[in-house]
XYZ file of C-alpha atoms in Angstrom:
769
model
C 0.194 0.196 0.022
C 1.481 3.289 -1.161
C 0.741 6.558 -2.691
C -0.764 6.254 -6.086
C 2.153 6.581 -8.890
C 5.053 6.109 -6.363
C 5.549 2.610 -7.265
C 8.317 1.240 -9.357
C 7.691 -0.270 -12.601
C 9.339 -3.770 -11.609
C 6.698 -3.959 -8.754
C 3.953 -4.412 -11.432
C 5.841 -7.514 -12.433
C 6.271 -8.810 -8.828
C 2.781 -8.012 -7.652
C 0.402 -10.890 -6.494
C -0.931 -12.744 -9.493
C -4.501 -13.899 -8.750
C -4.572 -16.570 -11.222
C -5.056 -19.941 -9.542
C -8.816 -21.136 -10.038
C -7.946 -24.731 -9.327
C -6.670 -23.959 -5.651
C -9.846 -21.955 -5.344
C -11.858 -24.823 -6.435
C -10.263 -27.341 -3.962
C -10.700 -24.891 -0.989
C -14.496 -24.673 -1.947
C -15.034 -28.316 -2.174
C -13.581 -28.657 1.411
C -15.649 -25.879 2.522
C -18.806 -27.500 0.678
C -18.140 -30.735 2.282
C -18.076 -29.289 5.907
C -21.287 -26.826 5.761
C -23.155 -29.994 4.033
C -22.955 -31.768 7.298
C -25.062 -29.430 8.970
C -24.909 -29.117 12.749
C -21.903 -31.513 12.291
C -19.975 -28.876 10.359
C -16.199 -28.795 11.576
C -15.862 -24.872 10.739
C -16.521 -22.507 13.418
C -15.480 -19.379 11.595
C -13.965 -18.475 8.187
C -12.400 -15.586 6.803
C -10.801 -15.053 3.297
C -7.170 -13.880 2.782
C -6.837 -10.511 1.009
C -5.553 -7.159 1.701
C -3.057 -7.265 4.386
C -2.510 -11.125 4.306
C -2.342 -13.203 7.366
C -1.739 -10.237 9.332
C -5.073 -9.064 8.809
C -7.227 -12.178 8.267
C -5.897 -13.968 11.447
C -6.707 -11.139 13.818
C -9.998 -10.504 12.497
C -11.042 -13.934 12.772
C -10.092 -14.111 16.406
C -11.538 -10.650 17.177
C -14.916 -11.252 15.422
C -15.084 -14.558 17.436
C -14.503 -12.622 20.625
C -11.281 -14.366 21.661
C -7.581 -14.077 21.269
C -5.101 -16.239 19.523
C -1.776 -17.905 19.288
C 0.311 -18.544 16.101
C 3.304 -20.342 15.305
C 4.659 -18.684 12.284
C 6.770 -21.312 10.929
C 3.497 -23.808 10.617
C 2.326 -21.571 7.639
C 2.719 -23.239 4.358
C 5.750 -21.395 2.648
C 7.805 -22.594 -0.238
C 10.268 -19.832 0.550
C 11.732 -20.217 4.241
C 13.997 -17.373 3.522
C 11.121 -14.882 4.057
C 11.503 -12.755 6.983
C 8.559 -12.852 9.719
C 7.287 -9.754 8.314
C 7.074 -10.986 4.876
C 5.621 -14.515 5.786
C 2.834 -12.636 8.184
C 1.877 -9.836 5.829
C 2.097 -11.230 2.219
C -1.099 -11.140 0.283
C -0.842 -14.545 -1.527
C -4.216 -15.322 -2.647
C -6.506 -18.561 -2.750
C -6.011 -18.938 1.004
C -8.646 -19.106 3.867
C -8.321 -19.092 7.417
C -10.573 -20.882 9.499
C -11.472 -21.854 13.206
C -12.263 -25.551 13.360
C -13.801 -27.579 16.333
C -10.721 -29.340 18.122
C -12.771 -32.660 18.101
C -13.442 -32.651 14.465
C -9.608 -31.799 13.475
C -8.904 -35.082 11.856
C -12.119 -35.167 10.091
C -11.254 -31.772 8.531
C -7.714 -32.816 7.787
C -9.025 -36.172 5.921
C -11.511 -34.041 3.852
C -8.542 -31.583 2.840
C -6.465 -34.685 1.964
C -9.057 -36.121 -0.262
C -9.564 -32.886 -2.273
C -5.915 -32.368 -2.373
C -6.219 -29.116 -0.486
C -3.117 -27.740 1.089
C -3.656 -27.266 4.791
C -2.044 -26.596 8.119
C -2.887 -26.111 11.623
C -1.199 -23.034 12.665
C -2.285 -21.871 16.111
C -5.193 -21.760 18.675
C -7.837 -19.469 20.160
C -7.206 -18.234 23.741
C -9.109 -16.858 26.125
C -7.447 -13.700 26.608
C -8.051 -11.007 23.934
C -4.547 -10.963 22.932
C -2.667 -11.739 19.712
C 0.605 -13.498 19.802
C 3.053 -14.747 16.817
C 6.117 -16.924 17.701
C 8.885 -17.608 15.402
C 10.584 -20.854 16.531
C 13.089 -20.613 13.455
C 14.376 -17.197 14.411
C 13.441 -16.955 18.077
C 11.274 -14.409 19.452
C 7.706 -13.040 19.197
C 7.364 -10.905 16.196
C 3.795 -9.978 17.239
C 2.583 -9.579 20.882
C -0.258 -7.196 21.651
C -4.002 -6.635 22.759
C -6.225 -7.118 19.895
C -8.302 -4.058 21.056
C -5.386 -2.019 20.203
C -5.036 -3.512 16.820
C -8.878 -3.464 15.832
C -10.523 -1.521 18.191
C -12.313 1.719 17.180
C -9.618 3.882 15.161
C -9.678 7.582 15.486
C -11.939 9.258 12.619
C -10.009 10.437 9.712
C -9.875 14.098 8.956
C -9.460 15.457 5.575
C -9.465 19.027 4.248
C -11.308 19.014 0.965
C -12.563 21.561 -1.616
C -15.267 21.118 -4.136
C -15.476 22.360 -7.813
C -18.321 22.648 -10.080
C -18.195 20.921 -13.551
C -17.255 23.372 -16.107
C -18.071 21.328 -19.581
C -19.721 23.226 -22.094
C -23.252 22.382 -23.220
C -23.620 19.651 -25.795
C -23.388 21.309 -29.367
C -24.750 19.375 -32.665
C -24.195 20.425 -35.928
C -26.988 20.130 -38.291
C -25.216 17.560 -40.146
C -24.092 15.797 -37.155
C -27.618 15.769 -35.959
C -28.689 13.376 -38.847
C -30.565 10.695 -37.138
C -29.175 7.651 -39.025
C -25.576 8.901 -38.969
C -25.958 9.673 -35.239
C -27.222 6.013 -34.768
C -24.383 4.468 -36.580
C -22.070 6.141 -34.538
C -23.812 5.178 -31.205
C -24.142 1.672 -32.300
C -20.446 1.110 -32.792
C -19.511 2.739 -29.565
C -17.874 -0.152 -27.443
C -20.002 0.715 -24.664
C -23.219 0.146 -26.703
C -21.964 -2.425 -29.336
C -22.291 -6.259 -29.311
C -20.268 -7.882 -26.499
C -20.248 -11.210 -28.140
C -16.421 -11.441 -28.287
C -16.431 -11.039 -24.232
C -19.127 -13.206 -23.536
C -18.637 -16.328 -25.544
C -15.147 -16.807 -23.960
C -16.903 -17.539 -20.755
C -18.719 -20.770 -19.571
C -22.443 -19.738 -18.876
C -23.759 -23.064 -18.361
C -21.342 -24.431 -15.599
C -23.173 -25.537 -12.590
C -26.335 -26.363 -14.456
C -28.273 -23.854 -12.517
C -28.223 -20.745 -14.721
C -31.633 -19.930 -16.040
C -31.111 -16.555 -17.585
C -27.570 -15.872 -19.358
C -26.729 -12.813 -21.207
C -27.713 -14.209 -24.607
C -31.365 -13.963 -25.477
C -33.381 -15.563 -28.317
C -32.945 -18.234 -30.856
C -29.929 -16.049 -32.370
C -28.405 -15.524 -29.068
C -27.974 -11.935 -28.800
C -26.372 -10.610 -25.780
C -29.064 -8.452 -24.555
C -30.463 -9.531 -21.344
C -30.845 -7.065 -18.389
C -30.635 -9.600 -15.470
C -28.881 -12.837 -14.643
C -30.860 -15.519 -12.927
C -29.942 -18.818 -11.328
C -32.085 -21.717 -9.982
C -31.827 -22.629 -6.015
C -31.936 -26.258 -6.881
C -32.439 -28.814 -9.468
C -36.133 -29.485 -8.807
C -38.161 -26.181 -8.217
C -38.310 -22.907 -9.997
C -37.123 -20.543 -7.369
C -33.686 -18.696 -7.745
C -31.608 -15.714 -7.495
C -31.598 -12.623 -9.645
C -28.305 -10.353 -10.070
C -28.153 -7.199 -12.150
C -25.389 -4.462 -12.573
C -25.656 -0.658 -12.724
C -22.670 1.758 -13.415
C -22.839 5.495 -14.985
C -19.294 6.528 -14.745
C -19.465 8.974 -17.344
C -21.709 11.194 -15.446
C -19.423 11.571 -12.575
C -17.676 14.047 -15.118
C -20.692 16.241 -14.557
C -22.103 15.365 -11.199
C -20.755 12.605 -8.691
C -24.209 12.355 -6.994
C -26.149 12.119 -10.196
C -23.720 9.098 -11.229
C -24.234 7.154 -7.997
C -28.105 7.682 -7.928
C -28.063 6.624 -11.770
C -26.021 3.482 -10.848
C -28.248 2.286 -8.283
C -31.394 3.120 -10.345
C -29.929 1.288 -13.388
C -29.285 -1.765 -11.358
C -32.862 -1.696 -10.080
C -34.455 -1.196 -13.615
C -32.179 -4.310 -14.704
C -33.199 -6.474 -11.773
C -36.776 -5.508 -12.421
C -36.992 -7.914 -15.511
C -36.799 -10.991 -12.782
C -39.839 -11.953 -10.917
C -39.239 -10.272 -7.454
C -41.828 -10.351 -4.495
C -40.732 -6.645 -3.257
C -38.308 -4.011 -3.885
C -37.657 -4.277 -0.161
C -36.228 -7.777 -0.638
C -33.583 -6.424 -2.922
C -29.610 -6.160 -1.523
C -27.011 -3.958 -3.035
C -23.081 -4.291 -3.187
C -21.192 -1.077 -4.053
C -17.825 -1.362 -5.391
C -16.380 2.250 -5.393
C -13.523 3.571 -7.388
C -11.889 6.878 -6.958
C -8.342 8.841 -6.703
C -8.041 9.669 -3.027
C -6.273 12.783 -2.445
C -6.458 14.140 -5.763
C -7.940 17.616 -6.289
C -11.410 17.646 -5.574
C -12.046 14.039 -5.628
C -12.372 13.446 -1.942
C -15.293 15.931 -1.776
C -16.616 14.374 -4.784
C -16.601 11.029 -3.212
C -18.183 12.159 -0.007
C -20.998 13.800 -1.648
C -21.721 10.703 -3.672
C -21.839 8.417 -0.974
C -23.860 10.715 0.892
C -26.455 10.835 -2.223
C -26.486 7.043 -2.518
C -26.885 6.550 1.229
C -30.009 9.001 1.108
C -31.430 7.408 -1.947
C -31.277 3.949 -0.751
C -32.954 4.965 2.659
C -35.904 6.511 0.633
C -36.175 3.231 -1.295
C -36.104 1.019 1.810
C -33.068 -1.105 0.527
C -29.808 -1.599 1.941
C -25.914 -1.974 0.891
C -24.604 -4.683 3.505
C -21.415 -5.093 1.410
C -19.126 -3.280 -0.860
C -15.531 -2.697 -1.988
C -13.375 0.295 -2.814
C -10.076 0.989 -5.013
C -8.997 4.514 -4.024
C -5.786 4.677 -5.923
C -7.390 5.388 -9.397
C -4.507 7.489 -10.299
C -1.082 7.015 -12.086
C 1.673 9.633 -12.564
C 4.939 9.345 -14.577
C 7.577 11.562 -16.293
C 7.856 11.651 -20.193
C 10.909 11.420 -22.378
C 11.337 15.199 -21.727
C 11.117 15.066 -17.806
C 7.715 16.611 -17.696
C 5.397 15.233 -15.204
C 2.295 13.637 -16.401
C -0.717 12.203 -14.543
C -4.015 10.604 -15.455
C -6.896 10.551 -12.590
C -9.713 8.202 -13.502
C -13.106 9.762 -12.810
C -15.030 8.742 -9.810
C -17.236 5.679 -10.404
C -19.449 3.447 -8.756
C -20.477 -0.150 -9.826
C -23.671 -1.456 -8.163
C -24.564 -5.213 -7.908
C -28.050 -5.985 -7.112
C -29.385 -9.241 -5.576
C -32.721 -10.620 -5.015
C -34.718 -13.929 -4.297
C -36.357 -14.790 -7.497
C -40.207 -16.161 -7.058
C -40.323 -17.963 -10.515
C -37.344 -17.966 -12.911
C -39.669 -18.858 -15.573
C -41.332 -15.404 -15.380
C -38.070 -13.433 -16.098
C -38.830 -11.026 -18.927
C -36.145 -10.483 -21.808
C -35.931 -7.809 -24.658
C -37.102 -10.715 -27.281
C -40.119 -9.464 -28.771
C -43.221 -11.746 -29.515
C -45.467 -12.303 -32.459
C -48.937 -12.389 -31.372
C -52.077 -12.728 -32.883
C -54.215 -9.403 -32.375
C -51.124 -7.335 -32.395
C -49.025 -5.765 -29.565
C -47.676 -2.204 -28.663
C -44.587 -0.937 -27.442
C -44.539 1.334 -24.370
C -41.829 3.807 -23.018
C -42.003 4.270 -19.365
C -40.157 7.696 -19.033
C -38.984 7.937 -15.339
C -36.875 11.108 -16.670
C -40.601 12.631 -16.901
C -39.326 14.372 -20.664
C -36.310 16.239 -19.459
C -34.148 14.350 -21.998
C -30.786 15.169 -20.647
C -28.114 14.192 -22.801
C -24.924 14.938 -20.560
C -22.402 12.165 -20.408
C -24.426 10.165 -22.920
C -23.353 7.964 -25.622
C -24.438 10.504 -28.202
C -22.280 12.842 -26.671
C -19.211 10.531 -26.696
C -19.289 9.697 -30.228
C -19.154 13.572 -31.017
C -16.154 13.890 -28.590
C -18.243 15.714 -26.078
C -19.474 15.439 -22.541
C -22.319 17.916 -22.219
C -23.300 19.914 -19.333
C -26.486 18.511 -17.920
C -26.479 14.804 -16.971
C -29.713 12.483 -16.424
C -30.636 12.044 -12.615
C -32.842 10.273 -10.396
C -35.089 13.450 -9.467
C -38.054 11.281 -7.740
C -37.006 8.191 -6.160
C -40.549 7.317 -5.484
C -41.208 6.851 -9.095
C -38.493 4.304 -9.512
C -40.124 2.630 -6.283
C -43.468 2.582 -7.971
C -42.336 1.345 -11.300
C -40.535 -1.413 -9.787
C -43.590 -2.815 -7.922
C -46.107 -1.927 -10.796
C -43.750 -4.150 -13.196
C -43.797 -6.890 -10.530
C -47.386 -6.833 -10.526
C -47.621 -6.784 -14.355
C -45.185 -9.838 -14.555
C -47.446 -11.598 -11.769
C -50.447 -11.255 -14.259
C -48.402 -12.249 -17.342
C -49.298 -8.919 -18.936
C -45.940 -7.912 -20.406
C -44.393 -9.887 -23.321
C -40.785 -8.363 -23.655
C -38.805 -5.628 -21.398
C -35.541 -3.839 -21.837
C -34.455 -1.030 -19.714
C -33.219 2.374 -21.187
C -29.404 2.946 -20.568
C -26.355 3.116 -22.489
C -27.360 4.486 -26.192
C -31.022 5.697 -25.025
C -34.424 4.674 -26.452
C -33.325 4.164 -30.081
C -30.782 1.736 -29.224
C -33.325 -0.047 -26.641
C -35.480 -0.659 -29.467
C -32.707 -1.739 -31.896
C -31.652 -4.271 -29.264
C -35.062 -5.546 -28.942
C -35.352 -6.099 -32.544
C -31.945 -7.809 -33.206
C -32.983 -10.650 -30.654
C -36.315 -10.980 -32.246
C -35.865 -10.522 -36.007
C -38.839 -8.349 -36.164
C -39.850 -5.098 -37.156
C -41.257 -1.834 -35.442
C -43.198 1.182 -36.403
C -42.356 3.899 -33.906
C -44.062 7.371 -33.859
C -42.373 10.012 -31.676
C -45.420 12.347 -31.639
C -46.166 11.660 -27.966
C -42.710 12.013 -26.605
C -42.088 15.652 -27.055
C -43.738 18.851 -28.166
C -40.402 20.183 -29.034
C -38.798 19.592 -32.647
C -35.794 17.935 -30.844
C -35.690 14.104 -31.812
C -32.049 13.519 -30.599
C -32.944 13.973 -26.997
C -36.008 11.527 -26.838
C -34.084 9.110 -28.742
C -30.684 9.292 -27.194
C -30.988 10.582 -23.836
C -30.179 7.909 -21.107
C -32.591 8.780 -18.487
C -34.104 6.197 -16.523
C -37.053 4.094 -18.108
C -37.786 0.965 -19.862
C -39.818 -0.202 -22.966
C -42.703 -2.869 -22.509
C -44.255 -4.910 -25.061
C -47.821 -5.567 -24.402
C -50.367 -7.256 -26.447
C -53.345 -4.808 -27.654
C -55.797 -6.715 -25.506
C -53.822 -5.925 -22.271
C -52.592 -2.346 -23.047
C -55.810 -0.704 -21.202
C -55.073 -2.556 -18.074
C -51.309 -2.028 -18.266
C -51.930 1.882 -18.676
C -54.308 1.817 -15.654
C -51.540 0.132 -13.424
C -49.196 2.666 -14.114
C -51.892 5.430 -13.712
C -52.944 4.007 -10.339
C -49.149 4.099 -9.390
C -48.838 7.836 -9.998
C -47.057 7.178 -13.166
C -49.796 8.167 -15.944
C -47.634 10.886 -17.162
C -44.546 8.728 -17.591
C -45.964 6.223 -19.938
C -46.128 6.857 -23.807
C -47.319 4.491 -26.648
C -44.509 4.426 -29.149
C -45.683 2.058 -31.798
C -46.506 -1.706 -32.815
C -44.520 -4.398 -33.456
C -44.322 -5.557 -37.133
C -43.137 -8.547 -38.993
C -41.384 -6.474 -41.609
C -38.081 -6.802 -40.345
C -37.450 -3.082 -40.389
C -37.427 -0.306 -37.975
C -39.509 2.766 -38.881
C -39.420 5.962 -36.935
C -41.741 8.846 -38.055
C -42.879 12.043 -36.403
C -46.018 13.917 -37.466
C -46.223 11.914 -40.441
C -42.474 12.280 -41.714
C -40.120 9.411 -41.825
C -37.110 10.349 -39.797
C -35.466 6.881 -40.159
C -36.131 3.697 -42.269
C -33.853 0.713 -42.077
C -33.626 -2.778 -42.281
C -32.998 -4.438 -38.751
C -30.249 -6.742 -40.092
C -28.182 -3.696 -41.337
C -28.634 -1.884 -38.142
C -27.627 -5.484 -36.388
C -24.353 -5.523 -38.644
C -23.436 -2.079 -37.430
C -23.950 -2.995 -33.970
C -21.708 -6.216 -34.240
C -19.171 -4.682 -36.382
C -17.022 -3.791 -33.092
C -17.300 -7.502 -31.837
C -16.211 -8.643 -35.235
C -13.086 -6.476 -35.411
C -11.819 -7.418 -32.080
C -12.516 -11.031 -32.874
C -10.400 -10.959 -36.088
C -7.579 -9.419 -34.124
C -7.842 -11.744 -31.241
C -9.241 -15.137 -32.818
C -9.099 -17.079 -36.152
C -10.134 -14.013 -38.554
C -11.940 -16.698 -40.769
C -14.012 -17.979 -38.294
C -14.670 -14.074 -36.914
C -15.725 -13.491 -40.599
C -18.166 -16.703 -40.829
C -19.744 -15.564 -37.490
C -20.186 -11.985 -38.726
C -21.699 -13.177 -42.225
C -24.158 -15.248 -40.517
C -26.105 -12.034 -39.879
C -26.778 -11.854 -43.386
C -28.681 -15.207 -43.726
C -32.390 -14.730 -43.982
C -33.003 -18.271 -43.566
C -31.314 -18.702 -40.147
C -34.018 -19.718 -37.883
C -31.869 -19.867 -35.036
C -32.265 -22.414 -32.126
C -35.385 -24.467 -31.909
C -36.448 -27.853 -30.623
C -37.886 -30.669 -32.775
C -38.261 -33.880 -30.681
C -38.887 -37.363 -31.589
C -39.591 -38.179 -27.956
C -41.917 -37.252 -25.109
C -39.482 -35.558 -22.498
C -42.442 -36.054 -19.917
C -42.026 -39.730 -19.888
C -39.823 -41.035 -17.276
C -38.746 -44.545 -18.046
C -37.042 -45.070 -14.813
C -40.023 -44.205 -12.617
C -41.134 -47.942 -12.213
C -37.608 -48.887 -11.139
C -37.518 -45.819 -8.491
C -40.621 -46.946 -7.169
C -39.310 -50.308 -6.405
C -36.614 -48.700 -4.500
C -33.992 -49.906 -7.225
C -31.039 -47.323 -8.224
C -28.218 -48.671 -9.898
C -25.019 -47.207 -8.519
C -23.052 -44.772 -11.131
C -19.608 -43.178 -10.278
C -19.514 -39.550 -10.930
C -15.745 -39.257 -11.321
C -13.796 -36.043 -10.975
C -10.261 -34.675 -10.971
C -8.624 -31.353 -10.351
C -10.180 -28.856 -12.567
C -13.604 -30.457 -13.000
C -16.457 -28.384 -11.529
C -19.714 -30.098 -13.268
C -19.962 -33.032 -10.866
C -23.051 -31.853 -8.839
C -25.186 -31.200 -11.915
C -24.017 -34.576 -13.305
C -25.096 -36.146 -10.202
C -28.473 -34.476 -10.088
C -29.189 -35.766 -13.683
C -28.266 -39.175 -13.014
C -30.423 -39.054 -10.048
C -33.403 -37.683 -12.012
C -32.941 -40.770 -14.273
C -32.953 -43.216 -11.813
C -29.481 -43.887 -10.691
C -27.534 -43.618 -7.232
C -25.041 -41.141 -7.946
C -22.096 -41.527 -5.918
C -18.958 -38.923 -5.701
C -15.621 -40.364 -6.514
C -12.603 -38.504 -6.584
C -9.491 -39.446 -8.408
C -7.867 -39.641 -4.933
C -10.276 -42.276 -3.756
C -9.305 -44.478 -6.904
C -5.522 -44.054 -6.479
C -5.673 -44.649 -2.614
C -7.691 -47.799 -3.055
C -10.694 -46.388 -1.085
C -12.977 -46.742 -3.999
C -13.399 -49.947 -6.148
C -14.685 -49.342 -9.666
C -16.378 -52.907 -9.677
C -19.104 -51.638 -7.128
C -20.588 -49.621 -10.247
C -22.569 -50.263 -13.285
C -21.761 -46.924 -14.710
C -19.088 -44.295 -14.798
C -19.498 -40.592 -15.847
C -16.361 -38.507 -16.209
C -17.399 -34.892 -15.518
C -16.349 -31.521 -17.349
C -14.283 -28.610 -15.948
C -11.989 -26.085 -16.905
C -8.233 -27.096 -16.874
C -5.798 -29.670 -15.567
C -2.704 -28.492 -14.063
C -3.804 -25.136 -15.550
C -2.466 -26.637 -19.092
C -4.077 -27.182 -22.555
C -5.076 -30.765 -23.039
C -6.870 -30.965 -19.775
C -8.393 -34.382 -20.403
C -5.003 -35.689 -21.668
C -3.453 -34.838 -18.425
C -6.133 -36.429 -16.589
C -5.844 -39.729 -18.637
C -2.256 -40.007 -18.167
C -2.929 -39.913 -14.296
C -4.554 -43.146 -15.181
C -2.464 -44.630 -17.509
C 0.736 -44.131 -15.509
C -0.421 -45.313 -12.236
C -0.757 -49.015 -11.930
C -3.425 -49.251 -9.450
C -5.745 -46.611 -11.511
C -4.841 -48.432 -14.816
C -5.710 -51.789 -13.517
C -9.078 -50.467 -12.201
C -10.206 -48.865 -15.257
C -9.066 -51.614 -17.488
C -11.133 -53.995 -15.302
C -14.142 -51.781 -15.403
C -14.202 -51.550 -19.265
C -13.536 -55.020 -19.863
C -16.931 -55.890 -18.257
C -19.879 -56.293 -20.290
C -22.603 -54.780 -18.322
C -21.454 -51.421 -17.625
C -21.309 -47.967 -19.468
C -19.265 -44.903 -19.461
C -19.891 -41.415 -20.181
C -17.440 -38.644 -20.640
C -18.488 -34.960 -20.618
C -16.348 -32.034 -21.678
C -12.947 -32.788 -20.036
C -14.003 -36.097 -19.230
C -14.798 -36.501 -22.928
C -11.290 -35.834 -23.621
C -9.989 -37.953 -21.116
C -12.052 -40.963 -22.247
C -10.459 -40.418 -25.774
C -7.163 -40.933 -24.403
C -8.101 -44.130 -22.596
C -8.733 -45.885 -25.647
C -5.915 -48.514 -25.196
C -8.005 -49.482 -22.060
C -11.462 -49.553 -23.889
C -12.239 -52.370 -26.378
C -13.736 -51.147 -29.703
C -12.356 -47.610 -29.625
C -9.926 -47.916 -32.625
C -12.161 -45.299 -34.611
C -12.624 -42.619 -31.687
C -11.341 -39.014 -32.552
C -9.224 -37.074 -30.229
C -10.378 -33.480 -29.217
C -7.810 -30.539 -30.325
C -7.665 -26.906 -30.162
C -10.634 -25.010 -31.686
C -10.357 -23.825 -34.981
C -11.272 -20.123 -33.645
C -8.261 -20.497 -31.366
C -10.342 -19.474 -28.550
C -12.398 -20.940 -25.576
C -15.843 -21.246 -26.981
C -19.154 -21.199 -24.906
C -21.982 -21.415 -27.109
C -25.466 -22.889 -27.771
C -25.508 -25.018 -31.100
C -27.990 -27.240 -32.803
C -27.699 -31.000 -32.517
C -29.533 -33.380 -34.700
C -29.758 -36.998 -32.882
C -28.760 -39.473 -35.674
C -29.296 -43.304 -35.384
C -26.950 -44.763 -32.973
C -26.479 -47.791 -30.835
C -25.888 -45.803 -27.617
C -28.061 -46.416 -24.769
C -28.084 -42.751 -24.035
C -29.825 -41.898 -27.473
C -32.394 -44.611 -27.541
C -35.623 -43.372 -29.057
C -34.212 -40.059 -29.876
C -33.194 -40.288 -33.655
C -34.411 -37.560 -35.476
C -34.563 -35.067 -32.617
C -33.207 -31.615 -32.977
C -32.333 -29.725 -29.904
C -30.297 -27.066 -28.783
C -27.464 -27.836 -26.664
C -24.753 -25.932 -24.940
C -20.889 -26.411 -25.572
C -18.147 -24.770 -23.775
C -14.531 -26.177 -24.367
C -11.334 -24.435 -25.592
C -10.460 -27.883 -27.312
C -13.635 -29.348 -28.676
C -12.703 -30.064 -32.217
C -12.806 -33.692 -32.986
C -9.929 -34.995 -34.818
C -10.049 -38.476 -36.204
C -6.832 -40.765 -36.347
C -4.682 -40.724 -39.277
C -6.438 -42.237 -42.323
C -9.855 -42.413 -40.753
C -12.688 -40.921 -42.470
C -16.218 -39.760 -40.923
C -18.221 -41.913 -43.132
C -16.486 -45.005 -42.105
C -16.639 -43.677 -38.329
C -20.368 -43.515 -39.072
C -20.757 -46.846 -40.356
C -18.891 -48.473 -37.632
C -21.136 -46.730 -35.245
C -24.237 -47.958 -36.742
């Protein structure tokens, strides 16, 4: 911890590298095994290791429990014994937890760690006296010996002398040529803050865990425009949790308090797409970033925090957790020795969380084509002010503007949230998209992109002034709703009863023309095919993918937007998914045991176990350490499923590494060979597990035609939903499914099947048949 800009360049390369998900996963597996024991949980308290390292985590753990503590510095796992006591005690190595364990369950806890291959050490004891003592047997002495109250008691209040400064940006000025609607829209659609984020979203697994109910990609063509993320609470019911983000950092250049209020409000208008019982059930997490000590920044931070506090009190919601990064400034000298500095503007990122009553009720921007027609409604919580300061429109014309949007009436936001939940409960809203980056026109475009429909919009009801840029590009709070004509009157009455009658405007209707038409007073302001606007919106992601990934793959994906015959994801089944062939056996209490196998890097075992349980099996958790140690015998199972994950030893070829841990271990090799030699068993490999099984072909009879899985042609990890057609096959997993077309998720960096030398796919298919 040092003043911003005072560190040496070499320190950037010597800093903590927070990139060991495997160790984090192992620690989490141990924690999960413990809390799942209920009242018999060995863990009494837990604290993650972050800023300050153990010097912060251990004392806080003891202080929070109302006890003192004694520690042996040399029991702490450390690969560098030459480190000084201060370095051991204070380094900030990540992926570590400190825990208080019940003494009588110490051996149980250590055995759980051994099974998960999770490094662990008992380094100290709790004491009755509220005192902290750290001994160093190697060098002798007691580096730390003090009362905990002196360390963690109430500190003196910080005093800062601050100054405030008013924003001095000029009012937004747009020349007539710049104000041309289509030109302005083209620029805004290409702005990275507004444009298609596919290049980011498809490189992260959005299906891991099996409980993702709403990910960023919406509709048959998987367009990343979702407002809210929703996960299921379990594998049987429909309750879950909803998560949404809000951030309006550019507004802080004009008004810190406005940016804070708008960040909170945006998180809530995003979260409103999920089915939540009441606004009071929402909790927020605030991530503050500022340059403490820089000119005027301390006062701006204080005013913004105060504004957010007052807003949350008026809304009846709380911020129980948060984080801050207050060194957002860097200084250096250029080649001429002139001092330079860059200070990041104040920003607040708000995460909103709430329990979701029914994940199936989550609204998306995907428009629906309904018999009888439908209407698009704008709920304008800005009440017609149409302020453009800090907007995407201002940015694409190299300006900031002078007047930012703001939440002027918190009760309007509260009423909007509650009314929308009522309408969701009654099923009166077909589609929903909040208005944020880019404004109303971008909101409408994104709803059309994921729907491949059209819209006819009349701006006559939005503003009595001739200005069209303000209503179409301002980023005031609000949302666009699609409602059926038969429900329009009931929806308008609901908003009127909540005092929002003057905020709701009828924009126009949804069409099947595939064209966006914007008119005012009978004059056409904009007429464009939706596909052409979609290409503009996706051009930024295409350019980035072309530089980062295989250019040909990027071009193929970009050109897919031109295909009018692409029907997107759909399902056509040759079987009834409601039929449960295992029901009779389950009723008799017969569940064949199946080993759900996992190794380092695997994180898909829970949903795999749930799937096999639903299919009538008794799923048993089997770690590779169980087989290597002889604790588990594969002969006890009728099936084996190797699960998916993210790596193996943090290298490519994750499944190959897993396979070699079997092939090069005598006990494991023999166990798997005996299992595969049986004629009454089955095996399934998914993701890493599929790759692993393909490398065990020498142990599995009849696998000479099996492919290997190599790096994707795109040269990138790919997380997608793809269409799958089930061909006739002897596989017991696919019986009765031939001819079905279904969308399935894929997530792998090495998912491209490569046949053995000389083999052809036509021959492989005939062998399989």
